[in-house]
CSV table of C-alpha atoms and ligand atoms in Angstrom, one decimal:
chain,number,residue,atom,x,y,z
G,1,UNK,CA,-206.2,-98.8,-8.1
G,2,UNK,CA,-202.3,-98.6,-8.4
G,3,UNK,CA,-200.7,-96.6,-5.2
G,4,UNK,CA,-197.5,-95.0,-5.8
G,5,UNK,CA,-194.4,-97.2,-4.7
G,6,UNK,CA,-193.5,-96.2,-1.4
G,7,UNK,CA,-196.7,-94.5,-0.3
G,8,UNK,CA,-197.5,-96.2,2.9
G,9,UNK,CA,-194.7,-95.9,5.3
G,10,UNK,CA,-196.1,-98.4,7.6
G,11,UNK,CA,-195.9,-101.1,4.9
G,12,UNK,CA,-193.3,-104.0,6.5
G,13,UNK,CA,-189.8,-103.8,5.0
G,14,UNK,CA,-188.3,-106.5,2.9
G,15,UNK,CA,-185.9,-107.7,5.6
G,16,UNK,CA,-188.7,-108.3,7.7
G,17,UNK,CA,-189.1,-111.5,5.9
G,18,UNK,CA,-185.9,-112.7,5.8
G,19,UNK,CA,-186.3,-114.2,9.3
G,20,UNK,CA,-189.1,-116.0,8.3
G,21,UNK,CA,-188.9,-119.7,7.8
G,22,UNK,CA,-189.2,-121.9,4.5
G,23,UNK,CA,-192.6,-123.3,5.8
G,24,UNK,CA,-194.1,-119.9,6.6
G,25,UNK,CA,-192.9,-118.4,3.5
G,26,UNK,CA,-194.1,-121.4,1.4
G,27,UNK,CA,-197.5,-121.3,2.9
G,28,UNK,CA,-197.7,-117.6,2.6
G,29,UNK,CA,-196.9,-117.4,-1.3
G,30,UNK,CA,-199.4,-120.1,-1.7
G,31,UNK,CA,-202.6,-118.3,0.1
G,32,UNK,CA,-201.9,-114.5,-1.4
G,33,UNK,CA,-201.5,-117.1,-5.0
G,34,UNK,CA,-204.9,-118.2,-4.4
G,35,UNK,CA,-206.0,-115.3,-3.3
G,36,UNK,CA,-205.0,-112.8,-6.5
G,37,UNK,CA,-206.1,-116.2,-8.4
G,38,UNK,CA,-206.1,-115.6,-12.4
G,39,UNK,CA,-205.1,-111.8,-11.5
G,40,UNK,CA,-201.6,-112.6,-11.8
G,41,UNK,CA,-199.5,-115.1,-13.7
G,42,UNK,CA,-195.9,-115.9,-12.3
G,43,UNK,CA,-193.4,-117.1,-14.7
G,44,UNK,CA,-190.1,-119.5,-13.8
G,45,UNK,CA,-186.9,-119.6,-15.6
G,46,UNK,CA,-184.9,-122.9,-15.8
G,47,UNK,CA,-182.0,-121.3,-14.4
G,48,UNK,CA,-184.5,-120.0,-11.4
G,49,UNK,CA,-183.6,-121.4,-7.5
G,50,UNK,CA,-186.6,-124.4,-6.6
G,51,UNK,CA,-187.7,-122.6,-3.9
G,52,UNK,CA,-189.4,-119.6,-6.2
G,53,UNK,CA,-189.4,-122.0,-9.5
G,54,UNK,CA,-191.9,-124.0,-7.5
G,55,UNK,CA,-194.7,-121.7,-7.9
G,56,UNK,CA,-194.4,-120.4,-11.0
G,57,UNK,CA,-197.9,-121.3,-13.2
G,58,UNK,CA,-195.3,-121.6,-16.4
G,59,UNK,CA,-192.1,-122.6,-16.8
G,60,UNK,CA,-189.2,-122.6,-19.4
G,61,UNK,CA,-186.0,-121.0,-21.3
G,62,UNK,CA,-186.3,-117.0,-22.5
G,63,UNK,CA,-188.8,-117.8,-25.7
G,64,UNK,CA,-190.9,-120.4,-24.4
G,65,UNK,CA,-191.6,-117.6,-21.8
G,66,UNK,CA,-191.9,-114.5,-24.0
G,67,UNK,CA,-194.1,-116.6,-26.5
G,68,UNK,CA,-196.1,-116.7,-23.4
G,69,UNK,CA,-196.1,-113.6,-22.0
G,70,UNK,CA,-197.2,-112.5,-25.4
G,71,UNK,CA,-200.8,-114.4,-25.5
G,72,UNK,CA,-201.6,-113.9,-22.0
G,73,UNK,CA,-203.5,-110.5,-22.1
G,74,UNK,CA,-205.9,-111.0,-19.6
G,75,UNK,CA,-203.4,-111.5,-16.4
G,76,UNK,CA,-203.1,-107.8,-14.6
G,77,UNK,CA,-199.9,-108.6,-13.1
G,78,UNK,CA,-197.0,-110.7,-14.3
G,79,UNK,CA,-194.3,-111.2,-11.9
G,80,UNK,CA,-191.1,-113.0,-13.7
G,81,UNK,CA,-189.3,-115.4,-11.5
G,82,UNK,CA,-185.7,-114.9,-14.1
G,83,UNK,CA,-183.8,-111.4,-14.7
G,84,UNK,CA,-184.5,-108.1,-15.9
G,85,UNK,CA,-183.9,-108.2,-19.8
G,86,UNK,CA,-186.9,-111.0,-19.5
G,87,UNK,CA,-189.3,-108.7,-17.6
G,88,UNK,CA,-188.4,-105.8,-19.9
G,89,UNK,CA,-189.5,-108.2,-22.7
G,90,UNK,CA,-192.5,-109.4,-21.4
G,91,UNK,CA,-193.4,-105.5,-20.8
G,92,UNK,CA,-192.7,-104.8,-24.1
G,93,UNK,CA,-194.8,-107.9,-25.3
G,94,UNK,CA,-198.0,-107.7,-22.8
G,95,UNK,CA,-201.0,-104.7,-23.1
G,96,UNK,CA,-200.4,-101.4,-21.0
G,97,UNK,CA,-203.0,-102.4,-18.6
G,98,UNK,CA,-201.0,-104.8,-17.7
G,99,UNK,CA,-197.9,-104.7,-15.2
G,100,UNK,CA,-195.0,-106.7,-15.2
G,101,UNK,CA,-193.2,-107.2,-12.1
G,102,UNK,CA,-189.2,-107.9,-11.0
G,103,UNK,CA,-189.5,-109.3,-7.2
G,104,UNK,CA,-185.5,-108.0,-7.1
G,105,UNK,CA,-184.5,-105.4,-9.3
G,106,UNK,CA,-180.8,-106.3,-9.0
G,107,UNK,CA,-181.6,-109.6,-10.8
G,108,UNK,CA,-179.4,-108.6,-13.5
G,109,UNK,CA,-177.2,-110.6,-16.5
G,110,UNK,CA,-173.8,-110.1,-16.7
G,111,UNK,CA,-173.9,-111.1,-20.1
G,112,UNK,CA,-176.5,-108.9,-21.0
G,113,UNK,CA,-174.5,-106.0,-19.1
G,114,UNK,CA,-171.3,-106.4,-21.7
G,115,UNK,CA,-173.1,-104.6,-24.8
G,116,UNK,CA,-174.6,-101.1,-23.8
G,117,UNK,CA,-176.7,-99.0,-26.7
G,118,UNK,CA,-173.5,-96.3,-27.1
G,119,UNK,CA,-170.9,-98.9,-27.1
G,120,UNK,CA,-173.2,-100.8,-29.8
G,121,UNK,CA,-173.5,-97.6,-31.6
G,122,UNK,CA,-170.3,-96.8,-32.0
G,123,UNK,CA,-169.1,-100.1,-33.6
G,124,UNK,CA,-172.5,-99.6,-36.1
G,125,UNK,CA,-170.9,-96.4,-37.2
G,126,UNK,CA,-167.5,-98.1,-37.7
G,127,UNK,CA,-168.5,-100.7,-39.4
G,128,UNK,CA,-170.3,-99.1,-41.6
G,129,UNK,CA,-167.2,-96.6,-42.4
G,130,UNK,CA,-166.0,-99.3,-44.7
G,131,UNK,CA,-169.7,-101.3,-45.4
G,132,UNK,CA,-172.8,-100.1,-46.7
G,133,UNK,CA,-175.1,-100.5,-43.7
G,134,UNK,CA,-177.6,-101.8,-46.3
G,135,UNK,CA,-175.3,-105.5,-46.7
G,136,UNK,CA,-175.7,-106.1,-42.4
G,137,UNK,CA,-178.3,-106.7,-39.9
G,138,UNK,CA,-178.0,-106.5,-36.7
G,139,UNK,CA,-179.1,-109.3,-34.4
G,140,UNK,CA,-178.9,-109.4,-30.8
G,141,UNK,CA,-179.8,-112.5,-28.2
G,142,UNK,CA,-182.7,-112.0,-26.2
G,143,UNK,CA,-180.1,-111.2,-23.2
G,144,UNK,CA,-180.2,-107.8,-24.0
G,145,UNK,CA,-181.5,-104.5,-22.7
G,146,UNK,CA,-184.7,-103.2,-24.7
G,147,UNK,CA,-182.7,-100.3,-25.9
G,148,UNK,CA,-180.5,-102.7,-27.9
G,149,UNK,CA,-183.4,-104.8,-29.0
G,150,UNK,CA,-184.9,-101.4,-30.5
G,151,UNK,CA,-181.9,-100.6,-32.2
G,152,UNK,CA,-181.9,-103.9,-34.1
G,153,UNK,CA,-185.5,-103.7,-35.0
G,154,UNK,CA,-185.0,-99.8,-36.1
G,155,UNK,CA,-182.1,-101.6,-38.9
G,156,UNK,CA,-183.7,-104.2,-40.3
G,157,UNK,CA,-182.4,-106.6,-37.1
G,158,UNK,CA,-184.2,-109.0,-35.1
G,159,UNK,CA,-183.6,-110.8,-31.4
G,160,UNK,CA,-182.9,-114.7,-31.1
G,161,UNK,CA,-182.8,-116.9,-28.5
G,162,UNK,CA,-180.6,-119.9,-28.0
G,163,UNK,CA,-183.6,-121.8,-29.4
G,164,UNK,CA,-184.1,-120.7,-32.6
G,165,UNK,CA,-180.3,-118.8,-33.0
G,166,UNK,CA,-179.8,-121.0,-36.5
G,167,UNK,CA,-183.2,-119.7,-37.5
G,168,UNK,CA,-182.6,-116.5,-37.2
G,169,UNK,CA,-179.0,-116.0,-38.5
G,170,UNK,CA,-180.1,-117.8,-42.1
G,171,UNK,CA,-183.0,-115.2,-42.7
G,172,UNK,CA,-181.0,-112.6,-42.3
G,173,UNK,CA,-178.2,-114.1,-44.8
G,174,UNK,CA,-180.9,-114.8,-47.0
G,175,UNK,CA,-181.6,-110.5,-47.2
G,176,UNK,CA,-177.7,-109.6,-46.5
G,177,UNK,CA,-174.7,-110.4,-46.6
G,178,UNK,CA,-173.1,-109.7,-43.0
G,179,UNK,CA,-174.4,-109.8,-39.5
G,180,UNK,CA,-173.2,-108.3,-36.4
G,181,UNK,CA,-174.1,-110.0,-33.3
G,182,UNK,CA,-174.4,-109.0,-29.7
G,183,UNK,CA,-173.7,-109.7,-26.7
G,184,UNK,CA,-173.1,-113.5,-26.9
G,185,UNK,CA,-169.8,-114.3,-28.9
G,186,UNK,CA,-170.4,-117.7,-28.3
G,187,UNK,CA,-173.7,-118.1,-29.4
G,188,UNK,CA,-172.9,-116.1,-32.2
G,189,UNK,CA,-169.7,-118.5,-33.1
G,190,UNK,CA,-171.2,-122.3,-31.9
G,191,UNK,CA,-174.4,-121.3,-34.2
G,192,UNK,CA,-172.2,-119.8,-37.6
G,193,UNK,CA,-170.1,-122.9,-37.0
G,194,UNK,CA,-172.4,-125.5,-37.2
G,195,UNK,CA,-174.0,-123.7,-39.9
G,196,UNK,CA,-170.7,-124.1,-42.1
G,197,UNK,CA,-169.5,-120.5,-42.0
G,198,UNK,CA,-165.8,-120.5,-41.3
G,199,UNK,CA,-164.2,-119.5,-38.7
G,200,UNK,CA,-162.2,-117.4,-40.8
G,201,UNK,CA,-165.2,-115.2,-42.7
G,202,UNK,CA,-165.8,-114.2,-38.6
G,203,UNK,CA,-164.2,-111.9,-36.5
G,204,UNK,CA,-164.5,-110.5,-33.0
G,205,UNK,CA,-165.6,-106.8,-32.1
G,206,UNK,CA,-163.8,-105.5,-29.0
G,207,UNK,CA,-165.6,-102.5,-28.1
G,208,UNK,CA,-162.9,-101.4,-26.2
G,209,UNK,CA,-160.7,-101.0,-29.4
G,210,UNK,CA,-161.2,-98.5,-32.7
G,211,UNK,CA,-162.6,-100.7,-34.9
G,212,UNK,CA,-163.5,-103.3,-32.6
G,213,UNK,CA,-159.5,-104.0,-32.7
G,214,UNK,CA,-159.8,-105.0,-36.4
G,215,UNK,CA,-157.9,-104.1,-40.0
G,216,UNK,CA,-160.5,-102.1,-42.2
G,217,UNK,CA,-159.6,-104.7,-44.6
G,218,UNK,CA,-160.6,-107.6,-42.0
G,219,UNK,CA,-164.0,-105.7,-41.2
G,220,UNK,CA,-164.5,-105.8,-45.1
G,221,UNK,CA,-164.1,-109.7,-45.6
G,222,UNK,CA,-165.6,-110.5,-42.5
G,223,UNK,CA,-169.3,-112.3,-42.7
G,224,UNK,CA,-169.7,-112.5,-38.6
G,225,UNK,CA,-169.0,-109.8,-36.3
G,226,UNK,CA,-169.5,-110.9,-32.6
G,227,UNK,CA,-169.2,-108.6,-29.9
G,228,UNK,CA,-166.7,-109.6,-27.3
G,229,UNK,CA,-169.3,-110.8,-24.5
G,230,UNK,CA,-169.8,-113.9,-22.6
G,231,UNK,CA,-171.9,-115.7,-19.9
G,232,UNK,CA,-170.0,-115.8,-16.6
G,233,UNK,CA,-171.5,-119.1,-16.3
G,234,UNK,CA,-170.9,-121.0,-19.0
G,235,UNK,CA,-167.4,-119.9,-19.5
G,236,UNK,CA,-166.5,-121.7,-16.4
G,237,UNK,CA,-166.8,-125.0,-18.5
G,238,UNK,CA,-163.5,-126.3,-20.1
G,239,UNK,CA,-162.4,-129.0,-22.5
G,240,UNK,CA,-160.8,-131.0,-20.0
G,241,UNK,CA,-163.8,-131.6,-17.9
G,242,UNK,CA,-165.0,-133.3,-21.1
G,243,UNK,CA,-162.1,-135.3,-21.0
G,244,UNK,CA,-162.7,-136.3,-17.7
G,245,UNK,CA,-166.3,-137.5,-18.2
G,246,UNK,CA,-165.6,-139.1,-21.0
G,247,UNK,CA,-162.9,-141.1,-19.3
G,248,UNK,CA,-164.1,-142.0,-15.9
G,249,UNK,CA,-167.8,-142.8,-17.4
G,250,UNK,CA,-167.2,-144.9,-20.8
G,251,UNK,CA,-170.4,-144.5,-22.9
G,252,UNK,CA,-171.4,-140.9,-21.5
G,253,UNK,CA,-173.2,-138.5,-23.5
G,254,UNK,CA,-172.0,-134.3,-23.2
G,255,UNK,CA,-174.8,-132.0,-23.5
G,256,UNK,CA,-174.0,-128.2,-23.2
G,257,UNK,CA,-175.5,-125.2,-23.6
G,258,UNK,CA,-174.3,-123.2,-27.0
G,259,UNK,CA,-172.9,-119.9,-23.9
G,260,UNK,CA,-170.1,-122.3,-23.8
G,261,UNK,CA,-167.1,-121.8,-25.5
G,262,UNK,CA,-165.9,-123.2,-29.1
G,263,UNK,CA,-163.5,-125.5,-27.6
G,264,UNK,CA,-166.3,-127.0,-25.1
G,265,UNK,CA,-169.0,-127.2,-28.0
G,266,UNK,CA,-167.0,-128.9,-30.5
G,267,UNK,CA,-165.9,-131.5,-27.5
G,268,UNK,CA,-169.8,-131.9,-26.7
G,269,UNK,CA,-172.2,-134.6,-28.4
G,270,UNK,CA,-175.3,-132.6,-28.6
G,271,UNK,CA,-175.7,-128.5,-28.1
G,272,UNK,CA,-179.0,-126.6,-27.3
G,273,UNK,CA,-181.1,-124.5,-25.6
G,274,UNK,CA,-182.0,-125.3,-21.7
G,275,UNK,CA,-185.5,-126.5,-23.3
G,276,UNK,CA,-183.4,-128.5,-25.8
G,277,UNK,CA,-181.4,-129.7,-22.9
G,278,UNK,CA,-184.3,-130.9,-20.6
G,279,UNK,CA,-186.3,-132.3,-23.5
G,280,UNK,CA,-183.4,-134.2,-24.6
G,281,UNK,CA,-182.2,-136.0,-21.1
G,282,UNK,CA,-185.5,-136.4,-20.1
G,283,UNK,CA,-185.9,-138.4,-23.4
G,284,UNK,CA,-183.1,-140.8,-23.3
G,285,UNK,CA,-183.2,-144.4,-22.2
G,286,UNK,CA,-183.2,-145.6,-18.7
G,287,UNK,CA,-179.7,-146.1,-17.6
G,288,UNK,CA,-178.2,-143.6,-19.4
G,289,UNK,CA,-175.6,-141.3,-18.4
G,290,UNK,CA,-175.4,-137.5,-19.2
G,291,UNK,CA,-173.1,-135.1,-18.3
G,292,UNK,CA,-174.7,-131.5,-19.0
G,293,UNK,CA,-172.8,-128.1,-19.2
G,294,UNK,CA,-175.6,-125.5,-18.5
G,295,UNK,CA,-176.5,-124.0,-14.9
G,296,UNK,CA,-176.1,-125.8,-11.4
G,297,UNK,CA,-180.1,-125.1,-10.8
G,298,UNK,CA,-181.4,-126.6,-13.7
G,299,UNK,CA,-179.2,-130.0,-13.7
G,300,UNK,CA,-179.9,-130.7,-10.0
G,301,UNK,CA,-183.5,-131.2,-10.9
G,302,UNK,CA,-182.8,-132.9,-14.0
G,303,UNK,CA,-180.9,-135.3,-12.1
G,304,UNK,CA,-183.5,-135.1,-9.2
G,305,UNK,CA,-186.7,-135.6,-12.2
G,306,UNK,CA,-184.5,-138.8,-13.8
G,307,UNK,CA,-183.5,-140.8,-10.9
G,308,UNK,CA,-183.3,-143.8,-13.7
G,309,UNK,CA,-180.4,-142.0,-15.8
G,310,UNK,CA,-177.3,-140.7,-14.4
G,311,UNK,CA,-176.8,-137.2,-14.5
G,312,UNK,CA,-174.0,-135.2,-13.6
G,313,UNK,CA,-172.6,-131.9,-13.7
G,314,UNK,CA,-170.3,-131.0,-16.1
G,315,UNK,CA,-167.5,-129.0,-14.1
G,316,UNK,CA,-166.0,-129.8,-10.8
G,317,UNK,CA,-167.0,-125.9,-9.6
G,318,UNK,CA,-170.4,-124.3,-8.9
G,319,UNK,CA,-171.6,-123.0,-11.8
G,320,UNK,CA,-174.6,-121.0,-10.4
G,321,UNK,CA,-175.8,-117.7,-11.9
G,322,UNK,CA,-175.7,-115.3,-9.4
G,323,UNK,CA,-178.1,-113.1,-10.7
G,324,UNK,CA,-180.5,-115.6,-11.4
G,325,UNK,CA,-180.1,-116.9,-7.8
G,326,UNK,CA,-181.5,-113.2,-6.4
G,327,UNK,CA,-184.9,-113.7,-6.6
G,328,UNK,CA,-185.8,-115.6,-3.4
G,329,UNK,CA,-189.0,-117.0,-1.5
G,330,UNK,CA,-188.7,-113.8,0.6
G,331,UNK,CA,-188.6,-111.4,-2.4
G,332,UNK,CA,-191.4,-113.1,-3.9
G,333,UNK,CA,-193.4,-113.2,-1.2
G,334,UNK,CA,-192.5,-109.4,-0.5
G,335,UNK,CA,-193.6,-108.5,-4.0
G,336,UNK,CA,-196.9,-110.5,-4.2
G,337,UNK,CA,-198.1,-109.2,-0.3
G,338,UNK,CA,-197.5,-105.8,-1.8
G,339,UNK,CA,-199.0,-106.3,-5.1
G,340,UNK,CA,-202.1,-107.6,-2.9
G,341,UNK,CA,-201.9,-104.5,-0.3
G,342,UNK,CA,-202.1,-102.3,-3.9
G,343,UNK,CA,-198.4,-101.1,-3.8
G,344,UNK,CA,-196.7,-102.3,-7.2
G,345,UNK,CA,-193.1,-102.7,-6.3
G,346,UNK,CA,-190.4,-103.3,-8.7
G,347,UNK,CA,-192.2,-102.8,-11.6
G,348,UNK,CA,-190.2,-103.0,-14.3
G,349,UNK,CA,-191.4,-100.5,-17.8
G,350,UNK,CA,-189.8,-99.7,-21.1
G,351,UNK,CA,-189.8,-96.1,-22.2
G,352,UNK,CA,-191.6,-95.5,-24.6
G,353,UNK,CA,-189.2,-94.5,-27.3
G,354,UNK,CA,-187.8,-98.0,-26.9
G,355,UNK,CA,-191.0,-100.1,-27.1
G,356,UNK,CA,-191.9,-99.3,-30.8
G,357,UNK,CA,-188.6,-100.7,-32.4
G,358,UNK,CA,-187.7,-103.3,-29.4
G,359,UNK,CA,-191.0,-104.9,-30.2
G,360,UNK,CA,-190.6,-104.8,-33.7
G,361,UNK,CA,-187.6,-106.9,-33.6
G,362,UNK,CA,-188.8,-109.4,-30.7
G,363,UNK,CA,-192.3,-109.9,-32.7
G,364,UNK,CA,-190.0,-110.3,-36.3
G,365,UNK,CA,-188.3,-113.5,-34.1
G,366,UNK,CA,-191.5,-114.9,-32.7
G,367,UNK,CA,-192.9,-115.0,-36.1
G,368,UNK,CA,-190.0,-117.1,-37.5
G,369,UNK,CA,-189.9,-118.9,-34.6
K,401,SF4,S1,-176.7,-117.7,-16.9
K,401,SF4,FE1,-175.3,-116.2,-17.9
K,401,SF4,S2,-176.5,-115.4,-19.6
K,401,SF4,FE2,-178.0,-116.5,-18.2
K,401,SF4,S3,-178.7,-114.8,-16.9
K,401,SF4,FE3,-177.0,-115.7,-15.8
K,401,SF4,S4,-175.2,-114.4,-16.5
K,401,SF4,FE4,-176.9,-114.0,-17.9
């Protein structure tokens, strides 16, 4: 039976187990695990910290784990080691019955945060001032709020992820003419680029600005509208760090992730997904050296799983996602303990009037992907 959140006063606070040590906390999200059993499913990021990533039972980028969370109905609670617009999708992609579970709601994306439903809006009804809203479709990346994700799938639009971004923009030129993507301009640009679409036919939409800061006769030539947004993260690598690796290792291969900018991309040897990324290094020869542009997290364990390849980090700064980095052994082992005592906290739900059209757009990408 589900108990209000809150109900039982006596319940131990959160900060309660931040005093608690690694061992303790370790041994205690491993016995109320086994003790909810196939009850729950926990789900780990790539970009999540080892100490929670450990005990997820599946692991990967944003649509290895929404394919997932899609085909397991029979788990009552899923609690998603990652950030929020992955739990909203999971919600919106697992049965009512089942509830889907944020151990720390301020696990955010900054990214995601840059492109909010009346901002998106507005630049949909200026753009389509001077273009039939018939010749675009909206597309948004997966780091999105569901709200966004609704609106794409209510016009014709569809979600991508870094995996299948390629994919997704050449169905929609196959039915129109245009697309305007959100929030990722760099996705956006990386993917149009290497699919031959020049730079020129693509323009930027500052949603600060009337007309996303563009002549009405710009906004009619344009192919590509990308929304001004940006990962935080990935932004903090820069050409010259390519340089360097290039220089002080002869032979080195750069992988990045396609959040980085143009000028890092174009520098790189290889570009993909964090799945892409992991597949790909843990592929390569024995003695081969990598120098990968994604998040800190995920490239200390790549180094740490490939002690016969060298692997380094591709920026001389910490490149850590902060929001990421919030869910921790003691949130997790707060939520779960809950979850067991029959409190559900941080449960994370779509409204309704979102669902419909959100899921629409997320289940038009999962069949192309
Ligand atoms: S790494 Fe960037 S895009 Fe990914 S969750 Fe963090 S801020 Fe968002």
């Amino acid at each position: 039976m589900e108990h209000p959140i809150g109900l039982k006063i006596s319940e131990p606070d959160l900060a309660d187990y931040y005093p608690l040590p690694p061992e303790t906390l370790d041994e205690r999200i491993a016995d109320v695990k086994a003790r909810l059993s196939d009850r729950l499913l926990i789900l780990g990021h790539n970009y999540q910290r080892d100490e929670v990533y450990k005990f997820a039972d599946y692991k990967g980028d944003s649509l290895k784990l929404s394919q997932y969370a899609a085909q397991q109905k029979d788990r009552e609670y899923i609690v998603f080691c990652g950030v929020k617009f992955m739990a909203e999708t999971a919600d919106i992609l697992t049965t009512s019955e089942q509830k889907v579970i944020l151990p720390d709601l301020a696990a955010g994306c900054s990214m995601a945060d840059m492109a909010d439903i009346d901002t998106v809006e507005t630049a949909w009804q200026e753009i389509t001032r001077f273009i039939p809203e018939s010749s675009i479709t909206p597309i948004t990346y997966i780091n999105s709020s569901a709200d966004l994700k609704a609106f794409c799938g209510e016009r014709g639009g569809l979600v991508c992820t870094s995996t299948n971004a390629e994919r997704i923009i050449r169905w929609a030129f196959k039915r129109r003419e245009k697309i305007l993507f959100f929030p990722d301009q760099h996705l956006g640009r990386n993917t149009c680029k290497r699919m031959g679409i020049p730079l020129n036919e693509m323009i930027l939409w500052d949603p600060a600005k009337p007309n996303g800061g563009n002549h009405p006769e710009a906004l009619q030539k344009a192919r590509v509208f990308l929304w001004q947004g940006f990962c935080s993260v990935h932004q903090m690598f820069q050409p010259h760090h390519v340089d360097y690796f290039r220089k002080q290792y002869p032979g080195i291969k750069i992988i990045v992730h396609p959040e980085c900018s143009m000028e890092v991309a174009d520098k790189s040897d290889l570009m993909g997904s964090t799945e892409y990324i992991i597949r790909t290094v843990t592929d390569a020869p024995s003695g081969s050296r990598w120098a990968v542009g994604t998040e800190l997290n995920l490239v200390n364990r790549l180094k740490r799983d490939n002690p016969d390849k060298e692997v380094y980090f591709l920026s001389p700064m910490v490149c850590m996602c902060s929001t990421m980095f919030r869910i921790d052994a003691p949130h997790l082992l707060w939520s779960l303990e809950r979850l067991e005592a029959g409190s559900i906290v941080n449960r994370i739900i779509v409204p309704e009037a979102d669902r419909t059209w959100a899921k629409v757009a997320l289940e038009r990408m999962l069949e192309l992907a």
